XYZ file of C-alpha atoms in Angstrom:
637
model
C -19.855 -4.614 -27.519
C -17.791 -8.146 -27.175
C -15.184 -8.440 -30.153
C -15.410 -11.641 -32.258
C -13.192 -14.221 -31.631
C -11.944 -15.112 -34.831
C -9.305 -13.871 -37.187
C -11.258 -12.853 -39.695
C -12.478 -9.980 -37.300
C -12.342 -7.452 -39.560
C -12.835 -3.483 -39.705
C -12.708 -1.637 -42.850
C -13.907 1.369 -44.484
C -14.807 1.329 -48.056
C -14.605 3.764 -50.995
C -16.140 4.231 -54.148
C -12.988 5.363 -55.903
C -11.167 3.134 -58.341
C -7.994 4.332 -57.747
C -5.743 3.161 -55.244
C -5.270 5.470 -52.135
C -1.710 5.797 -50.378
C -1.057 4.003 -47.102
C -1.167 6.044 -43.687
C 2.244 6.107 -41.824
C 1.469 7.967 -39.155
C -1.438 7.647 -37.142
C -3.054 7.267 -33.851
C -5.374 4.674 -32.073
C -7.499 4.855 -28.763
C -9.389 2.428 -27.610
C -11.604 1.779 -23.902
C -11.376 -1.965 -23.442
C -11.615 -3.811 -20.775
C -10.546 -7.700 -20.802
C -12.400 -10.228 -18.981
C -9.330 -12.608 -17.612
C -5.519 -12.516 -17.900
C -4.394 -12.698 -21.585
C -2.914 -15.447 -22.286
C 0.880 -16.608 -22.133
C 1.617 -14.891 -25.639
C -0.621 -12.134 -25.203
C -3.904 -10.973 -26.806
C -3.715 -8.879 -30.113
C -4.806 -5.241 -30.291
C -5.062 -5.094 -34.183
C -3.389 -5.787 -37.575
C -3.158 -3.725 -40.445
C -2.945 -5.988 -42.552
C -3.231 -10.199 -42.596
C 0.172 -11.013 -44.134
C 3.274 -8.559 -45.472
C 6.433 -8.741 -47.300
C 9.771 -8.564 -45.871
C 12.881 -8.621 -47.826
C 15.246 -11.466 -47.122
C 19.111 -10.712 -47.232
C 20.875 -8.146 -49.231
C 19.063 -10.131 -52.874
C 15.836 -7.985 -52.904
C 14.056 -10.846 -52.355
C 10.385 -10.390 -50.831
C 8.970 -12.947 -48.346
C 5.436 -13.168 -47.435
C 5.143 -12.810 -43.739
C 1.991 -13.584 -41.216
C 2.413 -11.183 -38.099
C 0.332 -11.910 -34.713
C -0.721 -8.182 -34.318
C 0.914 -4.814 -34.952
C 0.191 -4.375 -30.968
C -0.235 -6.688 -28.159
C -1.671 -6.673 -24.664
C 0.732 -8.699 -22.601
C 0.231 -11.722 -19.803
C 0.802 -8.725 -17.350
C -0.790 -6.138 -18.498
C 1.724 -4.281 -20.723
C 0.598 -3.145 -24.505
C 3.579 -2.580 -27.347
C 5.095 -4.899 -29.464
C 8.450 -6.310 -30.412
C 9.345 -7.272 -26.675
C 8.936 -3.907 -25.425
C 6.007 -3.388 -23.226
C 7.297 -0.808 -20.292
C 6.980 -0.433 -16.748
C 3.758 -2.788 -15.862
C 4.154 -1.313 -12.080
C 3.480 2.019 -13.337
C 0.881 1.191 -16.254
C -0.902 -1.550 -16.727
C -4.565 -3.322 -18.032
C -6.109 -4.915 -15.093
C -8.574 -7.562 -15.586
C -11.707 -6.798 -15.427
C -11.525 -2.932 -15.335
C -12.517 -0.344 -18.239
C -8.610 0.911 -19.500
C -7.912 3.817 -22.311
C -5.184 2.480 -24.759
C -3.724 5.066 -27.203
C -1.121 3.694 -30.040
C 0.574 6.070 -31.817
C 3.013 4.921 -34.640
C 5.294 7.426 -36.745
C 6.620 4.769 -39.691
C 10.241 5.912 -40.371
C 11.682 7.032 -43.949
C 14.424 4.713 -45.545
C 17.326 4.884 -43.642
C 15.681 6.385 -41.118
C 13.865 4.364 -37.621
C 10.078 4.534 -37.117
C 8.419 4.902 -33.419
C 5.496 2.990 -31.995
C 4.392 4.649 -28.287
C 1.771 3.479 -25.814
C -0.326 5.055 -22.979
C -2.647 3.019 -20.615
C -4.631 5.343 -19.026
C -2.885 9.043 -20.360
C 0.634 7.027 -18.644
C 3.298 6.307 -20.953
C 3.680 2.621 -21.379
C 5.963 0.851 -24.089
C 7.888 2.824 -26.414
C 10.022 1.236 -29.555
C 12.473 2.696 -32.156
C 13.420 0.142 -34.843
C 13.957 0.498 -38.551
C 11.100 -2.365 -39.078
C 8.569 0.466 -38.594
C 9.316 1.591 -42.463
C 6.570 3.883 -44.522
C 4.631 1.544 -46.767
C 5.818 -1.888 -44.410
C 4.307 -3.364 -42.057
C 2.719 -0.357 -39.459
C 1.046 1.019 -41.974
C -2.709 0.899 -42.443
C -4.494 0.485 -46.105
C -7.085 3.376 -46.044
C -9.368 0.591 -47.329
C -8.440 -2.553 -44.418
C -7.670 -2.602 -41.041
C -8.020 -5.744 -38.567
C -8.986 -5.366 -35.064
C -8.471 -8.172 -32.354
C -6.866 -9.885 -35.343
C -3.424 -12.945 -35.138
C -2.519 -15.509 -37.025
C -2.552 -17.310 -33.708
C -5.931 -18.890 -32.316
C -4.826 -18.242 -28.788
C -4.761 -14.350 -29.106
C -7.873 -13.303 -30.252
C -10.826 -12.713 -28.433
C -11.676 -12.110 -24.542
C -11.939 -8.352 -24.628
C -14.854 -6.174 -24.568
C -14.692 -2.769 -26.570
C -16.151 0.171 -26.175
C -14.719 2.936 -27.910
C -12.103 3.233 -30.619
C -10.734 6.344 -32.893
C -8.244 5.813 -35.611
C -6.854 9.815 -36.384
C -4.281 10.338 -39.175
C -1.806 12.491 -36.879
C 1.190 11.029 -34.605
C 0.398 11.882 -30.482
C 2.478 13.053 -27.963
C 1.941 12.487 -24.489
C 0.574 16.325 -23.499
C -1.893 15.317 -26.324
C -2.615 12.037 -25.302
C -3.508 13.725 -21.677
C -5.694 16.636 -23.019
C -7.864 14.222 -24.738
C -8.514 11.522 -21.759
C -11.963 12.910 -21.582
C -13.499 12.915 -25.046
C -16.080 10.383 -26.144
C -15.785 8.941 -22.480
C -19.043 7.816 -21.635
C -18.124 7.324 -17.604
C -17.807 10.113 -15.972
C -15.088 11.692 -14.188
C -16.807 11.346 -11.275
C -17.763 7.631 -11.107
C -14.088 6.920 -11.896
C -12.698 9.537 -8.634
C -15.163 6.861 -6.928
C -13.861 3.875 -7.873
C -10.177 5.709 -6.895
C -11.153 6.495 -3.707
C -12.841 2.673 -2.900
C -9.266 1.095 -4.205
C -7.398 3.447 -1.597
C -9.979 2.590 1.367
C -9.357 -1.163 -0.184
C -5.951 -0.472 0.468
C -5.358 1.171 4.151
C -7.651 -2.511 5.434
C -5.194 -4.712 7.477
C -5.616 -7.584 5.426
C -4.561 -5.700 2.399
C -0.883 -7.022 2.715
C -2.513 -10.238 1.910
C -5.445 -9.984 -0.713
C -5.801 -7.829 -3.479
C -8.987 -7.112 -2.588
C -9.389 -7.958 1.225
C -12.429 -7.576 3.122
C -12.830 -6.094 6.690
C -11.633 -7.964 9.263
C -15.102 -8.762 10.886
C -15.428 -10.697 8.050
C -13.245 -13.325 8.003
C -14.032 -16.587 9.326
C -10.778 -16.313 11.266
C -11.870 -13.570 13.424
C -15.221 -15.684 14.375
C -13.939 -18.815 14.779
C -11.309 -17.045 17.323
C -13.906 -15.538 19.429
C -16.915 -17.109 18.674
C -16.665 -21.350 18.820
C -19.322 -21.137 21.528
C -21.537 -18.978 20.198
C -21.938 -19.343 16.633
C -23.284 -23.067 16.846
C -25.805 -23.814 14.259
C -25.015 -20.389 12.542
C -24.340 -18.992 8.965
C -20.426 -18.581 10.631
C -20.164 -22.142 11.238
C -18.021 -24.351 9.445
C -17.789 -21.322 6.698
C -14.215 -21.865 5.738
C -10.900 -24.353 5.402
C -8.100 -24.490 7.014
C -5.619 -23.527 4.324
C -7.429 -20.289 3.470
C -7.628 -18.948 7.529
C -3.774 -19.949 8.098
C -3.085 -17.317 6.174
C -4.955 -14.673 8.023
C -4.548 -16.281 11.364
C 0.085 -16.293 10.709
C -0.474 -12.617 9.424
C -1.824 -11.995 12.871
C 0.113 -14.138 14.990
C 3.032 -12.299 13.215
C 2.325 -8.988 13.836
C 1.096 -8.859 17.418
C 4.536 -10.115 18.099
C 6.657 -7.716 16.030
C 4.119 -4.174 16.551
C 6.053 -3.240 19.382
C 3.746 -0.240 19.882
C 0.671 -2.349 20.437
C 2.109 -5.618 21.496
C 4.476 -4.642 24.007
C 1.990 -4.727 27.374
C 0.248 -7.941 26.368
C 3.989 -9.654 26.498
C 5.348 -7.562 29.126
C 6.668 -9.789 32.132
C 7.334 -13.090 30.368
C 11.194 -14.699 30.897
C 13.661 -14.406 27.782
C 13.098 -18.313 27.480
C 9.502 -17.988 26.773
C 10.252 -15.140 24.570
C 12.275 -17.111 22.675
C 10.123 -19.798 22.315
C 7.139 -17.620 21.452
C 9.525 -16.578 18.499
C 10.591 -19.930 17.449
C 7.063 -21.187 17.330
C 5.891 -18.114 14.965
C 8.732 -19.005 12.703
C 7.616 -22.563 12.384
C 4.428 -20.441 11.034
C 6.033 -18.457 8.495
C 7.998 -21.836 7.232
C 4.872 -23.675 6.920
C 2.884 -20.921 4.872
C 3.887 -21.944 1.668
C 2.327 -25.433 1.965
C -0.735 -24.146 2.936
C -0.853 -21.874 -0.018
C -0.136 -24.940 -2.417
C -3.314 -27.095 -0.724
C -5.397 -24.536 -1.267
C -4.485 -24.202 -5.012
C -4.922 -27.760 -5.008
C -8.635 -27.818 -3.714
C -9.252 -24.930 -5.786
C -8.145 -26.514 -9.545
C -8.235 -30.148 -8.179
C -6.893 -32.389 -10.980
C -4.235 -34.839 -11.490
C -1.360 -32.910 -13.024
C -1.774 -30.041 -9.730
C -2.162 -33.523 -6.932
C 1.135 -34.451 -8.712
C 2.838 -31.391 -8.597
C 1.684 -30.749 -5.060
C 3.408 -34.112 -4.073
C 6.467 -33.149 -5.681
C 6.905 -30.158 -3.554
C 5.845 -31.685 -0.857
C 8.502 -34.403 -0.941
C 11.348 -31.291 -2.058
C 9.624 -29.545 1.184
C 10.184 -33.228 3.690
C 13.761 -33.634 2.478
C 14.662 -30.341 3.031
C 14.032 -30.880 6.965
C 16.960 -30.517 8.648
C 17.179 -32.069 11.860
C 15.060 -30.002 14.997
C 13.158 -27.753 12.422
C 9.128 -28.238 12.377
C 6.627 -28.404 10.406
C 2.866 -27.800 9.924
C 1.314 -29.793 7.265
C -2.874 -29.199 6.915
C -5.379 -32.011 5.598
C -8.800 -32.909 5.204
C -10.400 -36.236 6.547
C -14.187 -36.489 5.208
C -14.403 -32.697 4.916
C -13.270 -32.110 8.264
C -10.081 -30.252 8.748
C -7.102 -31.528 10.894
C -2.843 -30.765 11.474
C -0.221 -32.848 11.527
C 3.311 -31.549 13.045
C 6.443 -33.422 11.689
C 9.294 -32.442 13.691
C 12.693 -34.168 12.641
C 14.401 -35.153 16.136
C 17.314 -37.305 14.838
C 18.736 -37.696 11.255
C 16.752 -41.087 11.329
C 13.719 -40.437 13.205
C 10.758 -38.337 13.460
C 8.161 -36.768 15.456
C 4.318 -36.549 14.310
C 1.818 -34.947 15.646
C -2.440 -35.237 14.691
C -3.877 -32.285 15.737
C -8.142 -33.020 15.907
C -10.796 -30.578 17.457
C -14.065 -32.441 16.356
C -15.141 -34.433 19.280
C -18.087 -35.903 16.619
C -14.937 -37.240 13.992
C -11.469 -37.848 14.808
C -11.392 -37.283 18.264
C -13.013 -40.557 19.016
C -9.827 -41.958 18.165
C -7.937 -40.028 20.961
C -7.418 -40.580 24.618
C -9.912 -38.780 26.683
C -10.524 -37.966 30.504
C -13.876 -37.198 32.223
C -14.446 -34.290 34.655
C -18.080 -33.686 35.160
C -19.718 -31.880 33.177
C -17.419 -32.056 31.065
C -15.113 -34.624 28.831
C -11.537 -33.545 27.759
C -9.450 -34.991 24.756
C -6.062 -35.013 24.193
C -6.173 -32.968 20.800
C -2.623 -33.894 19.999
C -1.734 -37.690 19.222
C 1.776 -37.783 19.395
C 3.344 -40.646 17.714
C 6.705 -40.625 18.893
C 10.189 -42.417 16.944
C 8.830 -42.728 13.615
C 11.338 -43.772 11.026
C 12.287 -41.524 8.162
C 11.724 -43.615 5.611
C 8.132 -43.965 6.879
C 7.517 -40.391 7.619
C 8.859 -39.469 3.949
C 7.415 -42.141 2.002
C 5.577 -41.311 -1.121
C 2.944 -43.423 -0.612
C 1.409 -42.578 2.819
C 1.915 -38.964 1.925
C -0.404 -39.679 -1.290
C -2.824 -41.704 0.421
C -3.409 -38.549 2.913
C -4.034 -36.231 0.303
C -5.714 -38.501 -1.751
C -8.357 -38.448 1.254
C -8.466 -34.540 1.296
C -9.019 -34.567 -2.162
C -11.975 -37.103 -2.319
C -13.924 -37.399 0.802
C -15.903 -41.006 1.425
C -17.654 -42.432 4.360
C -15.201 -44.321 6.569
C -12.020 -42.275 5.238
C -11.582 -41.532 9.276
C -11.295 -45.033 10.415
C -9.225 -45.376 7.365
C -6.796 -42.387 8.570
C -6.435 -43.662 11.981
C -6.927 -47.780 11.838
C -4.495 -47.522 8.729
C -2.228 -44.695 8.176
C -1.113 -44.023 11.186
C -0.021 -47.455 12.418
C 1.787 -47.594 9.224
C 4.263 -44.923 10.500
C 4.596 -46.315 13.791
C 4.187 -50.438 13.026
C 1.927 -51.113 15.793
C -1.653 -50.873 16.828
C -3.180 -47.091 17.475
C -4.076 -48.077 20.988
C -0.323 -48.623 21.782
C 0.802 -45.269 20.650
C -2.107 -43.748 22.404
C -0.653 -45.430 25.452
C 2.958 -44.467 24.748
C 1.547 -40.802 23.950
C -0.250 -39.843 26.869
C 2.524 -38.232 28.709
C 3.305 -36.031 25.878
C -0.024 -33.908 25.704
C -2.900 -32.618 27.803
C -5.892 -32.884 27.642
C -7.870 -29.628 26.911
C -11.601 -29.034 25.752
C -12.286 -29.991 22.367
C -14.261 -27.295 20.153
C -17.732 -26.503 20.404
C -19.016 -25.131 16.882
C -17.882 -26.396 13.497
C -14.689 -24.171 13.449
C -11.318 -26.696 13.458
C -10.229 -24.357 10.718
C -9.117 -22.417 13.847
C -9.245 -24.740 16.682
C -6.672 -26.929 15.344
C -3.963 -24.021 14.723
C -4.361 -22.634 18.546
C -4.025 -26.591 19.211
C -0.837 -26.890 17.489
C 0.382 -23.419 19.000
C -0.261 -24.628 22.591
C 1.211 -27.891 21.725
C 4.846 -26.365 20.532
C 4.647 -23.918 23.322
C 4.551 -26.712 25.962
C 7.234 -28.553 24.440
C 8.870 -26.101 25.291
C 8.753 -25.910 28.704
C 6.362 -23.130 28.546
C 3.846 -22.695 31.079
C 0.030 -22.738 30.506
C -0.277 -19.398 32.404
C 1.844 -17.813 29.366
C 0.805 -19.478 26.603
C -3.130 -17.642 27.739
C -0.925 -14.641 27.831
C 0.024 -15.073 24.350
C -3.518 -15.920 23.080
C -4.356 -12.495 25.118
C -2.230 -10.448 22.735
C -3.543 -12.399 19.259
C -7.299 -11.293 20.368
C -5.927 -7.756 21.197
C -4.075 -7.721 17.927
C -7.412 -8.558 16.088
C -9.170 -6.065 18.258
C -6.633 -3.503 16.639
C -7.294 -4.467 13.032
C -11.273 -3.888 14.042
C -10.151 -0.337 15.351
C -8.424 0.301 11.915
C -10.642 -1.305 9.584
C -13.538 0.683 11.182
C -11.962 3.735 9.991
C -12.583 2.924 6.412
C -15.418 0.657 6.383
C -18.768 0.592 8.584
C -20.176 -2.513 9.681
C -23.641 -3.872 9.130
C -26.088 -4.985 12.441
C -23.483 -8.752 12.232
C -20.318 -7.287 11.873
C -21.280 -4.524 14.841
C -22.184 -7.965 17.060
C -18.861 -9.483 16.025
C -16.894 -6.898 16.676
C -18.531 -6.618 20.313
C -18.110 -9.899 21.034
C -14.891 -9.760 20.107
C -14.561 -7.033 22.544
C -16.428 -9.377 25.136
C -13.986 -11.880 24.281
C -10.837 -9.431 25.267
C -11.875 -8.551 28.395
C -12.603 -11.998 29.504
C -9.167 -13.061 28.453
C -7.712 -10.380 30.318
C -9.615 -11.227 33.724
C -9.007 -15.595 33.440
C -5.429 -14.503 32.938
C -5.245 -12.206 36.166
C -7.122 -14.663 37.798
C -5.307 -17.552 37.123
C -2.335 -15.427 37.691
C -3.316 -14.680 41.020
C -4.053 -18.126 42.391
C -0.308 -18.843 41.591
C 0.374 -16.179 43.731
C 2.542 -14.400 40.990
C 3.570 -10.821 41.206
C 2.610 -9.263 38.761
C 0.574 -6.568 39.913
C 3.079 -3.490 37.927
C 2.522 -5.440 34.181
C -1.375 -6.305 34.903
C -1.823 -2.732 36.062
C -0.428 -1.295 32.413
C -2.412 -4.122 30.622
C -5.422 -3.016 31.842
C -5.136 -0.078 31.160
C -4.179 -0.910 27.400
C -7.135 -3.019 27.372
C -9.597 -0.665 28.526
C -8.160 2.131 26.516
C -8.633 -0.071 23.386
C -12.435 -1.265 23.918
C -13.328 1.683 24.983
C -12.007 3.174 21.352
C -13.755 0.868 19.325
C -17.043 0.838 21.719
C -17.326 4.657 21.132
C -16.774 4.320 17.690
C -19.433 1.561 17.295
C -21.837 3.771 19.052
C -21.179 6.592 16.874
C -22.454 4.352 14.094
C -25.740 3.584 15.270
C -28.537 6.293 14.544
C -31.091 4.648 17.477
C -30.174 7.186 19.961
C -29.976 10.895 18.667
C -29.026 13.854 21.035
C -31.335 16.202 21.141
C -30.132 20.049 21.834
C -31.125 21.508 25.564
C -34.871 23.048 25.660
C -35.079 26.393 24.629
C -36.054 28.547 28.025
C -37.602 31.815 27.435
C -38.285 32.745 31.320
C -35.961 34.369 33.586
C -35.979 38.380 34.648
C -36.980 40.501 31.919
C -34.690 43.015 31.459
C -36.913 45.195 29.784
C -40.401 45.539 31.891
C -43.421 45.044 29.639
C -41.524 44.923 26.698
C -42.652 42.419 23.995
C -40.949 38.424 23.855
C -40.698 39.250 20.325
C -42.248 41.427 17.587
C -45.256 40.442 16.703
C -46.507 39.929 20.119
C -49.621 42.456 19.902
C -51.181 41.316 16.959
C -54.099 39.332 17.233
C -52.083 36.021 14.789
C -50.391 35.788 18.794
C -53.617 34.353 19.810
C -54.281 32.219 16.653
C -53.250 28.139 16.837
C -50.879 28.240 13.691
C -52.055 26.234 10.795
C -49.674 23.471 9.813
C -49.264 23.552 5.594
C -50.343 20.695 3.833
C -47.179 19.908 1.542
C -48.856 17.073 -0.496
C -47.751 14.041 -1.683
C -44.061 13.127 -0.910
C -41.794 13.263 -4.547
C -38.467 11.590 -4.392
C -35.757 13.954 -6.042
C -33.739 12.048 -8.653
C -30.244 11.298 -7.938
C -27.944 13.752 -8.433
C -25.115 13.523 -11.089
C -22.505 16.133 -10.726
C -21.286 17.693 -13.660
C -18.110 16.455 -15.354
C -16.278 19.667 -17.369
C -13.138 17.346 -17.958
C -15.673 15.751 -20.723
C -15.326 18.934 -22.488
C -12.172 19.040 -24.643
C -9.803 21.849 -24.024
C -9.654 23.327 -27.284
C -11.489 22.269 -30.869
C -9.516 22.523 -34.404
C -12.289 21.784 -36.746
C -16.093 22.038 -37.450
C -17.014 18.999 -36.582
C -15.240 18.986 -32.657
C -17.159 22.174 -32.455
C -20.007 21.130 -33.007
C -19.859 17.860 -30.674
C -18.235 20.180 -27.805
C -21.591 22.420 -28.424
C -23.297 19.056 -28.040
C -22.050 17.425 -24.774
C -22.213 21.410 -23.297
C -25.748 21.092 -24.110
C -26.093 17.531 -22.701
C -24.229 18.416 -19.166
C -25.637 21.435 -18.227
């Protein structure tokens, strides 16, 4: 049942009597409702009791005809009262989208005297008023022969809610009553509802659930694939399956806490200098400052129109002038659908440093230096554009021109990108910064599958790291703990949610994936003739300890191989001479084959619904709850 949206939505009772019956001051409303999207800024109305009342003005008597927008309303976050007071939204709230029981119970006050309006969402006390505008006979009260529901003088409050139930009783509720009755004329039961509890608190023990309201297991996220699995998932449903501005967020929760879990990150960084330490932490930060702008692009591609590209440039240019000299930057951008970084880094109060971070070797990084070495070819992923002046690097109009490309994509926007806006910043040809640039990147492999929504963040990692002075050796060690700090979040997540036949081959690649890390970095480490042997030795050990966790506890969830008990062996001495191997050994049924019972044809049992007694009220004052507690008794059982 959907509730009109107009205000006319009206509920009344009528009666055959002439005579005019008293108003009700004290009475109390449930409702199950569920609403469909946030209410609006000034809330969605509950119900009126009436369309318009009088109010006397000043101490001359005088009665003016008011228009109210509901006797209750459902606020923006969740909260139902009225008059500003809406209570503790953290404790008790409507969510969106989820069945909620809303109980109103109003005691109008005498003259002289203040009236009471109470709420409970879900049996939990919400708002709760005491004002001498709840008067018998005023406003609160209902007309026996009226009463509006989903009704307000404003347009904008009405409508989007779904009802279900609703009970108007002539009696004023406390909370103990409120509770008692949480089960009657329910039609869910109990049991679906313990369900749905016990899916929010698995929901909640995920890793990513610091993150998403509702995050998914970690084996699903295109971060985790494109980490592990740019070689392998080529022409696959995990190729090219999200954006950049969506998996920075995943990626920086992970980067962050495989450096701060001591308990689990503390081998993988064991043996690096203080410097590189340091400059692992400074790099992470750069991370966390850049989040924000990441968040705002993806609002942007998600409700692209004019008024959110404008406000998107405005923080943008709040976000540019508020870089100090030697602080960073990571700014993400789109260039004919294909994802790419730029890194601004401030070096003087006049001057700048940027950065184009590209993985595609099929789009941008045809515009980048790059190096043969059979079979393969190498690219310098980072173009470094070096002395840029600040009025170039902040000007309004490149920065608009760049989005304006990640907004609307169009063949030749790359050529644009790089034969255009990037000599703009520098004022000379491309091919002269690529010459003046070479010395300040390497050249590394580009990627293999569609995944620079991944690529290009490790890019930009190993690029900061190196301008740092730190060595390639450690930078593999850090991208050694990030894959065993996803490997943890698969241990965890595991716990609470099983994986199908794909997320049981992700999760043992990314296994795969771990130990090969582990044995290019001890190799590597070895041919430089480090010592190292006392931190490898523990990290090992970590690492094997680890996939051999989560390998046992994928086994345990496939049901191909079942353990059979030990064969039942009836030989040996017999302790007791001729005596029989069991009772019935000298009847003649010993000799008999045994006939195997024909059961018939297989009948599916239906499902099973437990019974709910919290349906059944506790106690029943009159005829009529008698008889409907006789009734639902005789429907459960």
């Amino acid at each position: 049942m959907k509730a009109a949206k107009s205000r006319w939505n009206r509920w009344s009772g009528t009666t055959s009597h002439s005579y005019h019956q008293p108003r009700v001051d004290e009475y109390t409303i449930t409702m199950d409702l569920k609403v469909e999207e946030e209410p609006p800024p000034q809330g969605t109305s509950l119900y009126q009791t009436a369309l318009v009342y009088t109010e006397e003005v000043g101490e001359s008597g005088q009665a003016k005809i008011q228009s109210s927008d509901g006797e209750c309303i459902l606020n923006t976050q969740g909260g139902v009262g009225c008059m500003g007071q809406f209570g503790d939204v953290t404790k008790s709230r409507v969510q969106p989208g989820e069945w909620a029981r809303v109980v109103v119970s109003v005691k109008c006050g005498s003259p002289g005297h203040k009236g009471q309006v109470k709420t409970w969402i879900n049996t939990k006390p919400a708002g709760a008023l005491e004002s001498e505008a709840i008067q018998s006979s005023g406003r609160f009260s209902i007309d026996p022969n009226s009463f509006f529901l989903f009704s307000a003088s404003s347009p904008a409050m009405v409508g989007g809610v779904q009802l279900r139930t609703i009970r108007v009783e002539q009696r004023v509720s406390t909370s103990d009553q409120v509770l008692e009755d949480r089960g009657r004329d329910k039609i869910l039961s109990m049991h679906n509802e313990a369900r749905r509890k016990e899916i929010k608190e698995q929901r909640q023990a995920l890793s990513l659930a610091h993150l998403f309201p509702k995050p998914r297991p970690i084996w699903l996220t295109p971060a985790l694939t494109g980490t592990i699995g740019d070689a392998m998932i080529e022409n696959t449903g995990y190729e090219g399956s999200s954006c950049l501005a969506w998996t920075y967020t995943v990626l920086n929760h992970v980067l962050q806490q495989s450096f701060t879990q001591q308990d689990q990150a503390a081998p993988y960084y064991d043996g690096l200098p203080d410097e590189t330490r340091c400059a692992i932490s400074d790099v992470f930060h750069v991370m966390q400052a850049s989040g924000p702008i990441f968040k705002q692009l993806l609002r942007l591609l998600t409700y692209s129109s004019s008024s959110q590209f404008v406000s998107f440039l405005r923080k943008l240019k709040s976000t540019l002038a508020a870089c100090s000299t030697g602080h960073t930057l990571l700014l993400p951008c789109r260039v004919e659908g294909k994802d790419l970084l730029i890194i601004l880094r401030r070096v003087t109060d006049t001057s700048f440093k940027v950065v184009v971070v590209n993985t595609d070797p099929t789009a941008g990084l045809r515009f980048h230096d790059s190096k043969a070495f059979p079979p393969k070819i190498k690219f310098r992923t980072c173009l470094v554009l070096d002395n840029v002046p600040r009025k170039f690097a902040t000007d309004d109009v490149f920065w608009s021109a760049v989005y304006n490309l990640t907004l609307h994509s169009h063949p030749g926007d790359t050529d644009k990108f790089y034969g255009i806006l990037l000599p703009f910043l520098t004022g000379k040809p491309l091919e002269s910064s690529l010459v003046e640039g070479r010395e300040g990147s390497a050249l590394r492999d580009p990627q293999c599958s569609d995944t620079a929504y991944v690529q290009c963040i490790y890019e930009a990692i190993n690029f900061m790291l190196a301008e740092r002075q730190v060595p390639s050796e450690q930078s593999d060690q850090v991208q050694l703990a990030v894959t065993a700090q996803l490997v943890y979040m698969i241990r965890n997540d595991i716990q609470f949610v099983h994986p199908d036949s794909n997320g049981q081959r992700v999760c043992k690649l990314a296994l795969s994936q771990l130990s090969y890390l582990f044995v290019r970095l001890a190799g590597k480490h070895k041919q430089l003739g480090l010592d190292t042997s006392e931190v490898y030795t523990n990290m090992m050990q970590k690492v094997h300890e680890l996939s051999s966790e989560v390998h046992s506890s994928l086994a345990a969830l496939m049901d191909d191989e079942i353990q059979l008990p030990a064969e039942l062996d009836l030989g040996g001495e017999d302790k007791y001479g001729d005596a029989a191997k069991m009772q019935f050994q000298d009847l003649l049924a010993w000799d008999l084959e045994q006939g195997s019972p024909d059961p018939g044809q297989v009948v599916d049992l239906t499902k099973y619904v437990p019974i709910d007694f919290k349906q059944l009220p506790a106690r029943v004052r009159t005829r009529e709850e008698a008889v409907h507690a006789l009734r639902v008794c005789d429907h459960l059982c």
